[in-house]
C-alpha cells in the first residue's frame, strides 16, 4: 500500500506506520507474555491460506494443542465459517475495503472477542490476499509466513520482493498440482533465495497432506522456544 | 488501497483520486481520438495476465493488427522481455513498490516511450497483480478486464467485489486445469454474477488456446465500435 505523491502524504503515511508499529509492539508483548505464538499468514488471493489453515487447525487440535484464528477479508464471513468447523475459536475481520490488516484491527478484535490468550497456544492471523500492502504492516506476530502456490508462477518472489523478504518462512502450496502446471521447483527456490537469502522453505499440499508434518514440526519448535523463553 | 484513519488523510486520498480521474479522462480522450482501444488487465498475482497477453499479442499480430503493451510490476523487467518476443512494442513500468498503476504513470511512460498512438490498434495495460488497489485507479482504459484463474477459488469475486464490479469483462483463465483443481464452474459464475450482475464472462486457456477465438472476437468488436465512432 504505497502511494506515489506529495511529501505531505508521505509524512502522514510514516505517521500511520509508526503508530502501527507502536501498537504492534504492544500486541507482541501481550502475545509473548501469554505464551501465544502469533503467526501472520500472507499471500496472493487464492494461494491457499484458508485451506492450509483449516488443515493446520484440525491437526493441531488432534494433537492436543489450542489454536485460534483471526481471518481478514474485504467482506464476507465465508472463511471464518469454514475454519470454525475445525473446532477452533475463529473470528472474522471484515476490512471494509481495506487491502491489508493493521495492528489496530487486531487489537480491537481481540478486545471485542473476549478470547483468553492464556488459554491458547497459537493465534493464526490470515491476512487479506495481497502480495503488496500487508508487507508494510506489523501485526505483532512472532513470525510472518508467506505462501506461494505452484500455480502462481515461480517468479512471484522477484516481482513482490518486500513480502518475501519480510517473511520468516515461505511455504510452497498446492504441491499436488506441481506436475499439472509444470512447476519449476529449482526456479521457485532460486527466486525466493534471491530476495531472501537463506530463508526456510517448506512444501505442502493441504489436499493430500504432503509437508504437513514439517509445518507442524516448525510450529512445535516455535511454541517450545516461546515456553522456554517464558520459563527458562 | 484504502487506508483506515484520519479524515485529513481521506481528504488527501480523495484529492489524489480526483487528480487521477482528471488525468485518466485526458488519456481516454487521446486514446479515443487516435482510434486506440486501451485495455486495463487486472487480477491477483499469478492469475495468468502475462500468459494471456503473450498469446493475445501473437494472435493479433498474426491477424494483421497492431497491438502494444505497457506492463506494470513492482520491480523486474521479466514480463516485458517475455512479451516483446511476440514482436509487439512493449514497455515495462516499474512501480518501485507501488501496488497499482496510476494514470500519471501511464502518461509519463507514453511520453518517454515515443509510441505513435495512431499507428496502433490496441494498447494493453497489464496492471500490478493485486485484486484490491487497482480497482480505484482509472487509467483511461476503454475496458477493464479482470482475470480469475480456476486455481484461485470460486469465491474470489465475493471477497474482492470492487474489482469485479468495476470490470467490463471477466475472463476465467487456466481452464486446462479446471478438472485437476475440481473447479466449480457454476459457483464461479454465481460469484461473479452476485457482485456484477449480467457482466460478460469468457473462459480461456492461454496454454491450449481454448476460448482465444471468443476473446479475439471481443477485441475485434471493441475496435470496430471505436472506428465506427470515429468515422460514422
Tab-separated table of C-alpha atoms in Angstrom, chain A residues 41-53 56 145-153 164 169-179 181 183 188-189 192 201-212 215, chain B residues 151-152 181:
chain	number	residue	atom	x	y	z
A	41	UNK	CA	-0.154	-15.650	7.044
A	42	UNK	CA	0.242	-13.619	3.854
A	43	UNK	CA	-0.104	-14.422	0.147
A	44	UNK	CA	-1.883	-13.617	-3.114
A	45	UNK	CA	-5.612	-14.182	-3.179
A	46	UNK	CA	-6.188	-17.861	-3.774
A	47	UNK	CA	-2.746	-19.157	-2.802
A	48	UNK	CA	-4.376	-21.445	-0.269
A	49	UNK	CA	-4.107	-19.685	3.099
A	50	UNK	CA	-7.528	-20.844	4.240
A	51	UNK	CA	-7.050	-24.432	3.058
A	52	UNK	CA	-3.680	-24.693	4.826
A	53	UNK	CA	-5.077	-23.066	7.944
A	56	UNK	CA	-3.497	-26.940	10.421
A	145	UNK	CA	4.716	-16.797	6.787
A	146	UNK	CA	4.296	-16.166	3.058
A	147	UNK	CA	2.561	-18.712	0.844
A	148	UNK	CA	3.386	-19.200	-2.820
A	149	UNK	CA	1.228	-21.653	-4.735
A	150	UNK	CA	2.717	-23.743	-7.527
A	151	UNK	CA	0.051	-22.313	-9.849
A	152	UNK	CA	1.178	-18.689	-9.466
A	153	UNK	CA	4.466	-18.695	-11.344
A	164	UNK	CA	9.076	-12.406	0.578
A	169	UNK	CA	9.192	-18.763	6.313
A	170	UNK	CA	7.977	-19.402	2.763
A	171	UNK	CA	5.533	-22.218	2.124
A	172	UNK	CA	5.069	-23.520	-1.390
A	173	UNK	CA	1.431	-24.649	-1.506
A	174	UNK	CA	-0.743	-26.821	-3.749
A	175	UNK	CA	2.195	-29.152	-4.418
A	176	UNK	CA	-0.300	-31.793	-5.595
A	177	UNK	CA	-0.715	-29.607	-8.709
A	178	UNK	CA	3.017	-29.238	-9.379
A	179	UNK	CA	3.118	-31.690	-12.279
A	181	UNK	CA	1.249	-26.865	-14.004
A	183	UNK	CA	6.073	-26.211	-11.698
A	188	UNK	CA	10.987	-21.103	-7.438
A	189	UNK	CA	13.701	-21.768	-4.848
A	192	UNK	CA	12.896	-16.990	-3.100
A	201	UNK	CA	11.116	-23.031	2.668
A	202	UNK	CA	8.516	-25.771	3.146
A	203	UNK	CA	6.424	-27.537	0.525
A	204	UNK	CA	2.864	-28.531	1.330
A	205	UNK	CA	-0.412	-29.732	-0.059
A	206	UNK	CA	-3.392	-29.126	2.189
A	207	UNK	CA	-5.285	-31.526	-0.054
A	208	UNK	CA	-3.014	-34.576	0.175
A	209	UNK	CA	-1.269	-33.699	3.447
A	210	UNK	CA	2.203	-33.558	1.900
A	211	UNK	CA	4.530	-31.498	4.069
A	212	UNK	CA	2.057	-31.045	6.922
A	215	UNK	CA	4.927	-27.487	9.042
B	151	UNK	CA	-6.873	-22.324	-9.291
B	152	UNK	CA	-7.811	-19.316	-7.126
B	181	UNK	CA	-8.436	-28.419	-9.261
